[in-house]
Structures are given as C-alpha cells and as structure tokens.
mmCIF file of C-alpha atoms in Angstrom:
data_model
loop_
_atom_site.group_PDB
_atom_site.id
_atom_site.type_symbol
_atom_site.label_atom_id
_atom_site.label_comp_id
_atom_site.label_asym_id
_atom_site.label_seq_id
_atom_site.Cartn_x
_atom_site.Cartn_y
_atom_site.Cartn_z
ATOM 1 C CA UNK W 10 9.433 9.775 -27.142
ATOM 2 C CA UNK W 11 8.984 6.395 -25.561
ATOM 3 C CA UNK W 12 6.410 4.020 -26.929
ATOM 4 C CA UNK W 13 3.278 3.312 -24.914
ATOM 5 C CA UNK W 14 1.653 -0.026 -24.106
ATOM 6 C CA UNK W 15 -1.419 -1.180 -25.959
ATOM 7 C CA UNK W 16 -4.811 -0.263 -24.533
ATOM 8 C CA UNK W 17 -5.042 -2.059 -21.191
ATOM 9 C CA UNK W 18 -7.520 -4.834 -20.713
ATOM 10 C CA UNK W 19 -8.935 -6.036 -17.429
ATOM 11 C CA UNK W 20 -7.984 -9.697 -16.802
ATOM 12 C CA UNK W 21 -10.939 -12.068 -16.939
ATOM 13 C CA UNK W 22 -10.172 -13.358 -13.454
ATOM 14 C CA UNK W 23 -9.017 -10.680 -11.013
ATOM 15 C CA UNK W 24 -5.651 -11.530 -9.516
ATOM 16 C CA UNK W 25 -5.305 -11.764 -5.715
ATOM 17 C CA UNK W 26 -4.088 -8.593 -4.113
ATOM 18 C CA UNK W 27 -0.822 -8.521 -2.206
ATOM 19 C CA UNK W 28 -2.119 -6.039 0.360
ATOM 20 C CA UNK W 29 -3.966 -8.841 2.152
ATOM 21 C CA UNK W 30 -0.921 -10.054 4.046
ATOM 22 C CA UNK W 31 -0.580 -10.009 7.811
ATOM 23 C CA UNK W 32 1.893 -7.361 8.903
ATOM 24 C CA UNK W 33 2.596 -6.664 12.582
ATOM 25 C CA UNK W 34 5.514 -5.574 14.686
ATOM 26 C CA UNK W 35 6.155 -9.187 15.637
ATOM 27 C CA UNK W 36 9.096 -10.387 17.697
ATOM 28 C CA UNK W 37 11.872 -9.916 15.210
ATOM 29 C CA UNK W 38 15.071 -9.126 17.098
ATOM 30 C CA UNK W 39 16.482 -6.542 14.722
ATOM 31 C CA UNK W 40 13.297 -4.518 14.530
ATOM 32 C CA UNK W 41 12.683 -4.658 18.253
ATOM 33 C CA UNK W 42 16.194 -3.549 19.073
ATOM 34 C CA UNK W 43 16.139 -0.632 16.650
ATOM 35 C CA UNK W 44 12.724 0.590 17.685
ATOM 36 C CA UNK W 45 13.520 0.307 21.361
ATOM 37 C CA UNK W 46 16.650 2.432 21.368
ATOM 38 C CA UNK W 47 15.601 5.134 18.919
ATOM 39 C CA UNK W 48 17.974 3.628 16.314
ATOM 40 C CA UNK W 49 20.917 6.048 16.752
ATOM 41 C CA UNK W 50 23.477 3.374 15.838
ATOM 42 C CA UNK W 51 21.605 2.428 12.675
ATOM 43 C CA UNK W 52 21.209 5.943 11.288
ATOM 44 C CA UNK W 53 23.079 6.694 8.063
ATOM 45 C CA UNK W 54 24.098 10.320 7.486
ATOM 46 C CA UNK W 55 23.319 11.915 4.092
ATOM 47 C CA UNK W 56 26.955 11.861 2.992
ATOM 48 C CA UNK W 57 27.146 8.079 3.385
ATOM 49 C CA UNK W 58 24.062 7.088 1.409
ATOM 50 C CA UNK W 59 25.260 7.176 -2.180
ATOM 51 C CA UNK W 60 28.023 5.222 -3.870
ATOM 52 C CA UNK W 61 29.412 4.826 -7.360
ATOM 53 C CA UNK W 62 26.478 4.641 -9.782
ATOM 54 C CA UNK W 63 27.164 2.175 -12.581
ATOM 55 C CA UNK W 64 24.015 3.033 -14.576
ATOM 56 C CA UNK W 65 25.749 4.643 -17.547
ATOM 57 C CA UNK W 66 27.873 1.625 -18.436
ATOM 58 C CA UNK W 67 25.818 -1.143 -16.806
ATOM 59 C CA UNK W 68 22.302 -1.017 -18.275
ATOM 60 C CA UNK W 69 20.423 -3.013 -15.707
ATOM 61 C CA UNK W 70 18.790 -2.890 -12.273
ATOM 62 C CA UNK W 71 17.275 -5.200 -9.671
ATOM 63 C CA UNK W 72 13.753 -4.411 -8.497
ATOM 64 C CA UNK W 73 12.260 -6.126 -5.424
ATOM 65 C CA UNK W 74 8.456 -6.067 -5.220
ATOM 66 C CA UNK W 75 5.537 -7.957 -3.691
ATOM 67 C CA UNK W 76 3.934 -10.934 -5.468
ATOM 68 C CA UNK W 77 0.979 -10.262 -7.780
ATOM 69 C CA UNK W 78 1.655 -6.546 -7.902
ATOM 70 C CA UNK W 79 2.292 -5.845 -11.585
ATOM 71 C CA UNK W 80 0.488 -6.354 -14.881
ATOM 72 C CA UNK W 81 0.851 -9.627 -16.783
ATOM 73 C CA UNK W 82 0.052 -10.840 -20.266
ATOM 74 C CA UNK W 83 -3.269 -12.743 -20.521
ATOM 75 C CA UNK W 84 -1.802 -15.438 -22.742
ATOM 76 C CA UNK W 85 1.716 -15.471 -21.295
ATOM 77 C CA UNK W 86 1.551 -14.986 -17.495
ATOM 78 C CA UNK W 87 5.328 -14.844 -17.158
ATOM 79 C CA UNK W 88 5.443 -11.676 -19.256
ATOM 80 C CA UNK W 89 4.972 -8.186 -17.808
ATOM 81 C CA UNK W 90 3.988 -5.790 -20.626
ATOM 82 C CA UNK W 91 4.755 -2.472 -18.920
ATOM 83 C CA UNK W 92 8.136 -3.701 -17.743
ATOM 84 C CA UNK W 93 9.020 -5.114 -21.141
ATOM 85 C CA UNK W 94 8.073 -1.792 -22.748
ATOM 86 C CA UNK W 95 10.543 -0.014 -20.458
ATOM 87 C CA UNK W 96 13.290 -2.476 -21.368
ATOM 88 C CA UNK W 97 12.654 -2.032 -25.099
ATOM 89 C CA UNK W 98 12.565 1.759 -24.988
ATOM 90 C CA UNK W 99 15.620 2.241 -22.740
ATOM 91 C CA UNK W 100 17.822 -0.799 -23.295
ATOM 92 C CA UNK W 101 17.869 -1.323 -19.506
ATOM 93 C CA UNK W 102 17.394 -4.919 -18.367
ATOM 94 C CA UNK W 103 15.270 -5.282 -15.250
ATOM 95 C CA UNK W 104 15.695 -8.215 -12.882
ATOM 96 C CA UNK W 105 12.224 -8.243 -11.287
ATOM 97 C CA UNK W 106 12.101 -10.260 -8.059
ATOM 98 C CA UNK W 107 8.909 -10.969 -6.130
ATOM 99 C CA UNK W 108 10.615 -11.382 -2.789
ATOM 100 C CA UNK W 109 8.729 -9.050 -0.434
ATOM 101 C CA UNK W 110 6.030 -10.885 1.492
ATOM 102 C CA UNK W 111 6.048 -8.914 4.718
ATOM 103 C CA UNK W 112 7.318 -5.422 5.557
ATOM 104 C CA UNK W 113 9.038 -6.434 8.789
ATOM 105 C CA UNK W 114 10.546 -9.578 7.293
ATOM 106 C CA UNK W 115 12.101 -7.551 4.473
ATOM 107 C CA UNK W 116 13.322 -4.967 6.980
ATOM 108 C CA UNK W 117 15.173 -7.755 8.745
ATOM 109 C CA UNK W 118 16.562 -9.054 5.460
ATOM 110 C CA UNK W 119 18.177 -5.825 4.238
ATOM 111 C CA UNK W 120 18.615 -4.031 7.562
ATOM 112 C CA UNK W 121 22.005 -5.516 8.550
ATOM 113 C CA UNK W 122 23.573 -4.399 5.257
ATOM 114 C CA UNK W 123 22.079 -0.921 5.328
ATOM 115 C CA UNK W 124 22.924 -0.154 8.944
ATOM 116 C CA UNK W 125 26.496 -1.320 8.351
ATOM 117 C CA UNK W 126 26.976 0.754 5.176
ATOM 118 C CA UNK W 127 27.006 -2.255 2.854
ATOM 119 C CA UNK W 128 25.408 -2.518 -0.573
ATOM 120 C CA UNK W 129 21.943 -4.161 -0.164
ATOM 121 C CA UNK W 130 21.921 -5.851 -3.584
ATOM 122 C CA UNK W 131 18.743 -4.089 -4.731
ATOM 123 C CA UNK W 132 18.272 -0.881 -6.715
ATOM 124 C CA UNK W 133 14.552 -0.414 -6.186
ATOM 125 C CA UNK W 134 12.180 -1.675 -3.490
ATOM 126 C CA UNK W 135 8.467 -1.309 -2.706
ATOM 127 C CA UNK W 136 7.280 -1.074 0.904
ATOM 128 C CA UNK W 137 4.212 0.200 2.706
ATOM 129 C CA UNK W 138 4.438 3.853 3.622
ATOM 130 C CA UNK W 139 4.567 3.174 7.369
ATOM 131 C CA UNK W 140 7.695 1.091 6.727
ATOM 132 C CA UNK W 141 9.000 3.662 4.240
ATOM 133 C CA UNK W 142 8.792 6.154 7.102
ATOM 134 C CA UNK W 143 11.185 3.982 9.080
ATOM 135 C CA UNK W 144 13.648 3.759 6.188
ATOM 136 C CA UNK W 145 13.529 7.532 5.696
ATOM 137 C CA UNK W 146 14.105 8.218 9.405
ATOM 138 C CA UNK W 147 17.040 5.820 9.431
ATOM 139 C CA UNK W 148 18.596 7.412 6.354
ATOM 140 C CA UNK W 149 18.460 4.116 4.464
ATOM 141 C CA UNK W 150 17.192 5.540 1.167
ATOM 142 C CA UNK W 151 18.559 8.012 -1.342
ATOM 143 C CA UNK W 152 16.887 11.200 -2.472
ATOM 144 C CA UNK W 153 15.567 11.019 -6.015
ATOM 145 C CA UNK W 154 16.333 13.628 -8.652
ATOM 146 C CA UNK W 155 12.932 14.946 -9.701
ATOM 147 C CA UNK W 156 14.513 16.967 -12.508
ATOM 148 C CA UNK W 157 15.075 13.589 -14.176
ATOM 149 C CA UNK W 158 11.526 12.423 -13.449
ATOM 150 C CA UNK W 159 9.199 14.787 -15.343
ATOM 151 C CA UNK W 160 6.221 12.416 -15.377
ATOM 152 C CA UNK W 161 6.198 12.169 -11.583
ATOM 153 C CA UNK W 162 6.427 15.924 -11.198
ATOM 154 C CA UNK W 163 3.502 16.369 -13.572
ATOM 155 C CA UNK W 164 1.233 13.399 -12.792
ATOM 156 C CA UNK W 165 1.496 12.387 -9.117
ATOM 157 C CA UNK W 166 -1.852 12.755 -7.343
ATOM 158 C CA UNK W 167 -1.781 15.861 -5.094
ATOM 159 C CA UNK W 168 -3.314 13.850 -2.230
ATOM 160 C CA UNK W 169 -0.166 11.714 -2.118
ATOM 161 C CA UNK W 170 2.486 14.392 -2.507
ATOM 162 C CA UNK W 171 3.198 15.303 1.102
ATOM 163 C CA UNK W 172 3.035 12.521 3.704
ATOM 164 C CA UNK W 173 4.334 13.586 7.112
ATOM 165 C CA UNK W 174 7.344 11.272 6.913
ATOM 166 C CA UNK W 175 8.473 12.540 3.484
ATOM 167 C CA UNK W 176 7.235 16.070 2.678
ATOM 168 C CA UNK W 177 7.497 16.684 -1.026
ATOM 169 C CA UNK W 178 8.153 12.980 -1.704
ATOM 170 C CA UNK W 179 11.905 13.489 -1.957
ATOM 171 C CA UNK W 180 12.764 9.883 -1.075
ATOM 172 C CA UNK W 181 9.641 7.883 -1.933
ATOM 173 C CA UNK W 182 7.192 7.619 -4.838
ATOM 174 C CA UNK W 183 3.812 5.849 -4.556
ATOM 175 C CA UNK W 184 3.634 2.616 -6.514
ATOM 176 C CA UNK W 185 -0.033 2.003 -5.792
ATOM 177 C CA UNK W 186 -2.424 3.498 -3.292
ATOM 178 C CA UNK W 187 -5.515 2.284 -1.503
ATOM 179 C CA UNK W 188 -8.175 2.924 1.101
ATOM 180 C CA UNK W 189 -8.806 1.189 4.389
ATOM 181 C CA UNK W 190 -12.553 1.198 4.877
ATOM 182 C CA UNK W 191 -15.466 -1.035 5.820
ATOM 183 C CA UNK W 192 -16.530 -3.789 3.424
ATOM 184 C CA UNK W 193 -19.912 -5.429 3.722
ATOM 185 C CA UNK W 194 -22.099 -7.999 2.036
ATOM 186 C CA UNK W 195 -25.249 -6.069 1.110
ATOM 187 C CA UNK W 196 -27.255 -9.193 0.353
ATOM 188 C CA UNK W 197 -26.412 -10.803 3.691
ATOM 189 C CA UNK W 198 -26.670 -7.657 5.800
ATOM 190 C CA UNK W 199 -29.780 -6.215 4.168
ATOM 191 C CA UNK W 200 -28.770 -2.598 4.697
ATOM 192 C CA UNK W 201 -26.040 -0.058 4.090
ATOM 193 C CA UNK W 202 -23.203 0.876 6.457
ATOM 194 C CA UNK W 203 -22.249 4.528 6.679
ATOM 195 C CA UNK W 204 -20.490 4.939 10.040
ATOM 196 C CA UNK W 205 -17.945 2.997 12.095
ATOM 197 C CA UNK W 206 -20.401 2.808 14.993
ATOM 198 C CA UNK W 207 -22.715 0.642 12.872
ATOM 199 C CA UNK W 208 -20.212 -2.203 13.187
ATOM 200 C CA UNK W 209 -21.324 -2.575 16.770
ATOM 201 C CA UNK W 210 -25.037 -3.003 15.962
ATOM 202 C CA UNK W 211 -26.800 -5.914 17.652
ATOM 203 C CA UNK W 212 -27.362 -7.834 14.403
ATOM 204 C CA UNK W 213 -23.604 -7.894 13.799
ATOM 205 C CA UNK W 214 -22.552 -9.167 17.206
ATOM 206 C CA UNK W 215 -19.880 -11.815 16.721
ATOM 207 C CA UNK W 216 -19.920 -11.299 12.952
ATOM 208 C CA UNK W 217 -17.383 -8.489 12.490
ATOM 209 C CA UNK W 218 -13.644 -8.779 11.846
ATOM 210 C CA UNK W 219 -10.867 -6.208 12.079
ATOM 211 C CA UNK W 220 -7.414 -6.155 10.542
ATOM 212 C CA UNK W 221 -4.703 -7.451 12.896
ATOM 213 C CA UNK W 222 -1.765 -5.213 11.977
ATOM 214 C CA UNK W 223 -1.102 -2.233 14.220
ATOM 215 C CA UNK W 224 -0.384 0.095 11.302
ATOM 216 C CA UNK W 225 -3.419 -1.050 9.315
ATOM 217 C CA UNK W 226 -6.191 -1.012 11.895
ATOM 218 C CA UNK W 227 -6.187 1.917 14.268
ATOM 219 C CA UNK W 228 -6.598 4.969 11.983
ATOM 220 C CA UNK W 229 -10.066 4.055 10.713
ATOM 221 C CA UNK W 230 -11.276 3.394 14.247
ATOM 222 C CA UNK W 231 -9.927 6.770 15.333
ATOM 223 C CA UNK W 232 -11.766 8.453 12.469
ATOM 224 C CA UNK W 233 -14.954 6.843 13.727
ATOM 225 C CA UNK W 234 -14.410 8.740 16.972
ATOM 226 C CA UNK W 235 -13.888 12.056 15.214
ATOM 227 C CA UNK W 236 -10.083 12.128 15.518
ATOM 228 C CA UNK W 237 -7.974 13.981 12.953
ATOM 229 C CA UNK W 238 -5.650 11.127 12.022
ATOM 230 C CA UNK W 239 -3.083 13.451 10.503
ATOM 231 C CA UNK W 240 -2.289 14.597 14.047
ATOM 232 C CA UNK W 241 -3.506 11.902 16.411
ATOM 233 C CA UNK W 242 -2.065 11.576 19.924
ATOM 234 C CA UNK W 243 -1.136 8.770 22.295
ATOM 235 C CA UNK W 244 -4.364 9.411 24.195
ATOM 236 C CA UNK W 245 -6.326 8.898 20.963
ATOM 237 C CA UNK W 246 -4.567 5.595 20.401
ATOM 238 C CA UNK W 247 -5.290 4.288 23.890
ATOM 239 C CA UNK W 248 -8.952 5.328 23.631
ATOM 240 C CA UNK W 249 -9.226 3.227 20.480
ATOM 241 C CA UNK W 250 -7.620 0.304 22.293
ATOM 242 C CA UNK W 251 -10.108 0.706 25.158
ATOM 243 C CA UNK W 252 -12.965 0.590 22.622
ATOM 244 C CA UNK W 253 -11.641 -2.499 20.866
ATOM 245 C CA UNK W 254 -10.992 -4.275 24.167
ATOM 246 C CA UNK W 255 -14.608 -3.709 25.217
ATOM 247 C CA UNK W 256 -15.910 -5.137 21.959
ATOM 248 C CA UNK W 257 -13.601 -8.136 22.188
ATOM 249 C CA UNK W 258 -14.806 -8.884 25.729
ATOM 250 C CA UNK W 259 -18.448 -8.476 24.738
ATOM 251 C CA UNK W 260 -18.066 -10.848 21.801
ATOM 252 C CA UNK W 261 -18.892 -8.268 19.150
ATOM 253 C CA UNK W 262 -15.600 -8.805 17.277
ATOM 254 C CA UNK W 263 -15.425 -12.276 15.766
ATOM 255 C CA UNK W 264 -11.651 -12.186 15.249
ATOM 256 C CA UNK W 265 -8.736 -10.273 13.790
ATOM 257 C CA UNK W 266 -7.930 -11.618 10.378
ATOM 258 C CA UNK W 267 -5.502 -11.195 7.528
ATOM 259 C CA UNK W 268 -6.132 -12.292 3.958
ATOM 260 C CA UNK W 269 -8.918 -14.751 4.756
ATOM 261 C CA UNK W 270 -11.444 -12.041 5.598
ATOM 262 C CA UNK W 271 -12.407 -12.096 1.923
ATOM 263 C CA UNK W 272 -13.601 -15.705 2.203
ATOM 264 C CA UNK W 273 -15.760 -14.875 5.220
ATOM 265 C CA UNK W 274 -17.187 -11.844 3.416
ATOM 266 C CA UNK W 275 -18.137 -13.819 0.311
ATOM 267 C CA UNK W 276 -19.686 -16.665 2.318
ATOM 268 C CA UNK W 277 -21.679 -14.263 4.485
ATOM 269 C CA UNK W 278 -20.182 -15.602 7.721
ATOM 270 C CA UNK W 279 -18.868 -12.069 8.227
ATOM 271 C CA UNK W 280 -21.324 -9.524 6.779
ATOM 272 C CA UNK W 281 -19.052 -6.574 7.625
ATOM 273 C CA UNK W 282 -15.334 -6.135 8.212
ATOM 274 C CA UNK W 283 -12.407 -3.782 8.015
ATOM 275 C CA UNK W 284 -10.969 -4.148 4.521
ATOM 276 C CA UNK W 285 -8.792 -2.783 1.745
ATOM 277 C CA UNK W 286 -10.384 -1.201 -1.295
ATOM 278 C CA UNK W 287 -8.320 -3.234 -3.771
ATOM 279 C CA UNK W 288 -9.680 -6.491 -2.376
ATOM 280 C CA UNK W 289 -13.252 -5.374 -2.867
ATOM 281 C CA UNK W 290 -12.742 -4.163 -6.439
ATOM 282 C CA UNK W 291 -11.478 -7.620 -7.317
ATOM 283 C CA UNK W 292 -14.215 -9.454 -5.410
ATOM 284 C CA UNK W 293 -16.960 -7.408 -7.054
ATOM 285 C CA UNK W 294 -16.256 -8.989 -10.439
ATOM 286 C CA UNK W 295 -17.944 -12.177 -9.209
ATOM 287 C CA UNK W 296 -19.783 -10.868 -6.142
ATOM 288 C CA UNK W 297 -21.538 -7.565 -6.924
ATOM 289 C CA UNK W 298 -23.283 -7.491 -3.529
ATOM 290 C CA UNK W 299 -19.950 -6.905 -1.793
ATOM 291 C CA UNK W 300 -19.221 -3.244 -1.289
ATOM 292 C CA UNK W 301 -16.689 -1.054 0.452
ATOM 293 C CA UNK W 302 -17.594 2.295 1.908
ATOM 294 C CA UNK W 303 -15.633 5.422 2.651
ATOM 295 C CA UNK W 304 -17.473 6.279 5.827
ATOM 296 C CA UNK W 305 -19.005 9.630 6.677
ATOM 297 C CA UNK W 306 -16.243 10.149 9.248
ATOM 298 C CA UNK W 307 -13.628 9.468 6.593
ATOM 299 C CA UNK W 308 -11.190 6.704 5.738
ATOM 300 C CA UNK W 309 -7.440 6.197 5.691
ATOM 301 C CA UNK W 310 -5.558 6.679 2.440
ATOM 302 C CA UNK W 311 -2.357 4.661 2.245
ATOM 303 C CA UNK W 312 0.304 3.898 -0.323
ATOM 304 C CA UNK W 313 2.993 1.365 -1.051
ATOM 305 C CA UNK W 314 5.982 3.294 -2.320
ATOM 306 C CA UNK W 315 9.107 2.854 -4.401
ATOM 307 C CA UNK W 316 12.503 3.704 -2.903
ATOM 308 C CA UNK W 317 16.121 3.445 -3.991
ATOM 309 C CA UNK W 318 18.124 2.145 -1.004
ATOM 310 C CA UNK W 319 21.532 3.413 0.073
ATOM 311 C CA UNK W 320 24.492 2.415 -2.085
ATOM 312 C CA UNK W 321 22.246 1.160 -4.896
ATOM 313 C CA UNK W 322 24.554 0.608 -7.846
ATOM 314 C CA UNK W 323 21.986 1.513 -10.518
ATOM 315 C CA UNK W 324 20.128 4.451 -9.003
ATOM 316 C CA UNK W 325 19.813 6.432 -12.255
ATOM 317 C CA UNK W 326 18.365 3.403 -14.039
ATOM 318 C CA UNK W 327 15.931 2.881 -11.160
ATOM 319 C CA UNK W 328 14.823 6.509 -11.311
ATOM 320 C CA UNK W 329 14.044 6.147 -15.014
ATOM 321 C CA UNK W 330 11.943 3.075 -14.293
ATOM 322 C CA UNK W 331 9.974 4.850 -11.574
ATOM 323 C CA UNK W 332 9.227 7.747 -13.902
ATOM 324 C CA UNK W 333 8.128 5.305 -16.623
ATOM 325 C CA UNK W 334 5.240 4.184 -14.416
ATOM 326 C CA UNK W 335 3.988 7.753 -14.156
ATOM 327 C CA UNK W 336 3.270 7.980 -17.863
ATOM 328 C CA UNK W 337 -0.563 7.895 -17.971
ATOM 329 C CA UNK W 338 -0.793 5.032 -20.484
ATOM 330 C CA UNK W 339 1.579 2.889 -18.435
ATOM 331 C CA UNK W 340 -0.212 3.721 -15.189
ATOM 332 C CA UNK W 341 -3.523 2.820 -16.836
ATOM 333 C CA UNK W 342 -2.262 -0.613 -17.858
ATOM 334 C CA UNK W 343 -1.077 -1.267 -14.329
ATOM 335 C CA UNK W 344 -4.310 -0.012 -12.762
ATOM 336 C CA UNK W 345 -6.391 -2.295 -14.966
ATOM 337 C CA UNK W 346 -4.560 -5.256 -13.476
ATOM 338 C CA UNK W 347 -3.969 -4.524 -9.824
ATOM 339 C CA UNK W 348 -7.206 -2.560 -9.220
ATOM 340 C CA UNK W 349 -5.824 -0.406 -6.406
ATOM 341 C CA UNK W 350 -6.237 3.372 -6.242
ATOM 342 C CA UNK W 351 -4.161 4.708 -9.115
ATOM 343 C CA UNK W 352 -1.670 7.433 -8.073
ATOM 344 C CA UNK W 353 -1.838 8.927 -11.579
ATOM 345 C CA UNK W 354 -5.225 10.636 -12.086
ATOM 346 C CA UNK W 355 -4.441 11.246 -15.770
ATOM 347 C CA UNK W 356 -4.605 7.487 -16.352
ATOM 348 C CA UNK W 357 -8.360 7.726 -15.968
ATOM 349 C CA UNK W 358 -8.794 9.236 -19.444
ATOM 350 C CA UNK W 359 -6.733 6.428 -20.968
ATOM 351 C CA UNK W 360 -8.992 3.788 -19.435
ATOM 352 C CA UNK W 361 -12.161 5.691 -20.342
ATOM 353 C CA UNK W 362 -11.123 5.655 -24.004
ATOM 354 C CA UNK W 363 -10.628 1.892 -24.030
ATOM 355 C CA UNK W 364 -12.686 -0.142 -26.441
ATOM 356 C CA UNK W 365 -13.089 -2.832 -23.807
ATOM 357 C CA UNK W 366 -16.233 -2.292 -21.729
ATOM 358 C CA UNK W 367 -14.853 -3.695 -18.473
ATOM 359 C CA UNK W 368 -11.659 -1.696 -18.767
ATOM 360 C CA UNK W 369 -13.527 1.527 -19.532
ATOM 361 C CA UNK W 370 -15.739 0.942 -16.493
ATOM 362 C CA UNK W 371 -12.707 1.149 -14.222
ATOM 363 C CA UNK W 372 -12.400 4.838 -15.096
ATOM 364 C CA UNK W 373 -15.707 5.427 -13.290
ATOM 365 C CA UNK W 374 -14.888 3.260 -10.280
ATOM 366 C CA UNK W 375 -14.228 5.586 -7.301
ATOM 367 C CA UNK W 376 -12.137 2.851 -5.679
ATOM 368 C CA UNK W 377 -9.639 3.162 -8.531
ATOM 369 C CA UNK W 378 -10.029 6.865 -9.320
ATOM 370 C CA UNK W 379 -11.376 8.844 -6.383
ATOM 371 C CA UNK W 380 -14.303 11.177 -7.033
ATOM 372 C CA UNK W 381 -14.534 14.633 -5.461
ATOM 373 C CA UNK W 382 -16.734 13.535 -2.552
ATOM 374 C CA UNK W 383 -14.437 10.673 -1.648
ATOM 375 C CA UNK W 384 -11.300 12.813 -1.899
ATOM 376 C CA UNK W 385 -12.664 15.170 0.750
ATOM 377 C CA UNK W 386 -13.100 12.270 3.173
ATOM 378 C CA UNK W 387 -9.657 10.711 2.816
ATOM 379 C CA UNK W 388 -6.642 11.389 5.013
ATOM 380 C CA UNK W 389 -3.129 10.013 5.353
ATOM 381 C CA UNK W 390 -2.573 9.118 9.004
ATOM 382 C CA UNK W 391 0.627 10.266 10.654
ATOM 383 C CA UNK W 392 2.963 7.344 11.172
ATOM 384 C CA UNK W 393 3.898 5.809 14.510
ATOM 385 C CA UNK W 394 7.241 7.114 15.691
ATOM 386 C CA UNK W 395 10.065 4.869 16.856
ATOM 387 C CA UNK W 396 9.606 6.080 20.438
ATOM 388 C CA UNK W 397 5.896 5.150 20.353
ATOM 389 C CA UNK W 398 6.102 1.839 18.539
ATOM 390 C CA UNK W 399 7.189 -0.570 21.269
ATOM 391 C CA UNK W 400 4.556 0.633 23.752
ATOM 392 C CA UNK W 401 1.770 0.757 21.192
ATOM 393 C CA UNK W 402 2.618 -2.583 19.595
ATOM 394 C CA UNK W 403 2.710 -4.298 22.988
ATOM 395 C CA UNK W 404 -0.793 -3.129 23.836
ATOM 396 C CA UNK W 405 -2.275 -3.737 20.388
ATOM 397 C CA UNK W 406 -0.757 -7.197 20.003
ATOM 398 C CA UNK W 407 -2.103 -8.187 23.424
ATOM 399 C CA UNK W 408 -5.617 -7.250 22.309
ATOM 400 C CA UNK W 409 -5.243 -9.032 18.967
ATOM 401 C CA UNK W 410 -3.710 -12.108 20.591
ATOM 402 C CA UNK W 411 -0.336 -12.039 18.846
#
C-alpha cells in the first residue's frame, strides 16, 4: 500500500487561483483554421494515437499544468508534498512544468505536433473541459485504462463522470472542479442575491462585471433565463447575447473582466459580479463579507481535467500519477491548498478529522464539498461544437470588445 501524506493544513495566506485567467477564442491562426473547417485534416484516428510506451524501463514522466495549481510546503515553497509522495512510493520521477497559462495558447503550442502525428513532449496535461472537448473530438488524447486506476473508479464524484464530450470519462479525468456563480460584497450591497435578474437592479447599474471568455460566461446567463444548459440551442445563445447587448448599451454592465474582478469586489467598486467559486473561497479568508451564491436557477459546474496526449512516451506512468490523486488523503491535501471543488467526495472525511481548525472547516464549506441542495442546482453545460464556435465567438467577442 502506498503511503499517504500528512494531515493537510490550509496555508496561512491563500494562494491565487489559476482559474482567473482570460481565455477567449482570440485570433490565433491555428485555432481559427481548425474550427472553421471542422478540423477533418487534424483528426487522428484511434489506431494512430498510441506509440511505444517506455514506462517500464524509463521511470519518469513530464506533466504540464497551470501555475499555482498544486499543493506546496509551507516552509519550502519549491516542494510539492503530494507529488513527492508519489515519487517516493513509485520510484517515478516527475518533471512538473507550470507552462499552461491559457487554453488556446497551449492548443497552439502542441497542436502542430499532434495534428502531424508527432510526439508532443508531454505525458500529462491539464486543460479546461471545454478545451478537453476539442482534444477529444480531434483524437489528440489516448484512452486511459481504468482497470489500472482503481481509485478513480471508486472515488470520482458522480456529478463529474459523464460530460457530453466524454461519456464515462474514458479520455479525461477531473483535476479540480469549480462553480461559475455570482459573487457579491454583502457589506457593500446590503442585501443577498438569489437570482441572475437581480444583477440588473437599479442600485447595481454600472457596478456589475461579467467574465469575458465565451466558454465561461454564457451558461450562467442562460440558466437565469430558465434554459437547460445541458441541451441549450443556438437560439438560446443568441437570446443571451441580445440580453447582454441591451445591458451594455444601458450602462448596467461596468465591464468584462478577467482576474482583476477580485480587486473590484474587495474594494466595493463592484458589489456583484460573475465569478469562480475558488476565487471566493480564497478571498473569504481575509474578507468574510464576500460571498458566492449558487442561484435559485442553478449554476454551471466545470472542471479542469487531466489527459494523456497522443504518442505520450510514459502513458502508464502518467496513469499511475492520475490515480494517485484520487486517493482520499492525497485529494484532501490538494483541496486544502487550491480551494476548488474537490472531485473526490471521500476527501471530506479526511479534512474533517484534521486537528487544524481551519483545515477541518473546509470539510463543511459547500464551495469545496457540495451539499445536497447545491448538487441539485448544478449542471455541466454542453460544449460549443466546432461548427458553432466561429459564429458564436464572433458575436460574443464583438459584445465584449475583443
């Protein structure tokens, strides 16, 4: 049996979350060309996705992840306890590279190799599920062997098991999850927010911000109009755009903002905004009046997921690493640091048993471990297809001003 990390402790100063990065379709040539033509030339057939796996004789792997998205040692910030535990217990050396700063940028970085059947130089990557959907459709990732991943089979949250782009999670495994909801400054606003429509109240005119990224923003607004986001249509999307355009013209929306919405929220310049749950959990340590709400109409549940790209030379090693993070004690250590929604519900009991008061409190935080009421309100939105993306991005980016 593998050893387990020590009881996790919440860092004294919450680390910035990586989810707060601006991600849009943008004008990148590779992405635009692939999306525009339905990507037939870039598709990789199942028989061409795997190559010689060197895992047995070469005990290493390269893992590409986002910055600030793994646990660290309080006294030695260059050390990553859960990763070091994996290396000790397996003898596999992990080259951990924080090189992903934008989904589309990384797509452009590895896309030429993958579409031309060349080794991408990475054994494990973490991307947002809407980008994972693109990789899966293109055939750029290998199916994982769940028979060799017993912790995933046993511990993955049922809410995350069957996204539309990867039923049964054959190709992807959630790294961390989160909720897109409405955050507000209770002290500044003086009241609660329970519905999307309350963003357009007269006392909030010119004091509301929305997320700028196409894939991040629209689902919550659809839910506010009663749309089932698991099966939304093009008409639903354009109705949301009509709504947002009206509020932009009327001056109700202050701006569309990426990571700096947290500064506006803390200062009170923006009493309410579209936000990610992980941001708010971290802000609440110093600003208890800041809250995030899963609205009565519901909220979008998202995930950033692990994948093993085509021709990865250490796929078996990578699969072992992924399964390691689904051991409840390991997942608990990670959750105590990154403060996103943990994809391993069993980690809750580990945190609850902690002797550290702040760490134990995370077990009762519904933004880290969803309670029954919240779970009923959450939905994973269907992803935007390649045939829809160019049209939708053009309209959305015009509204946002990109």
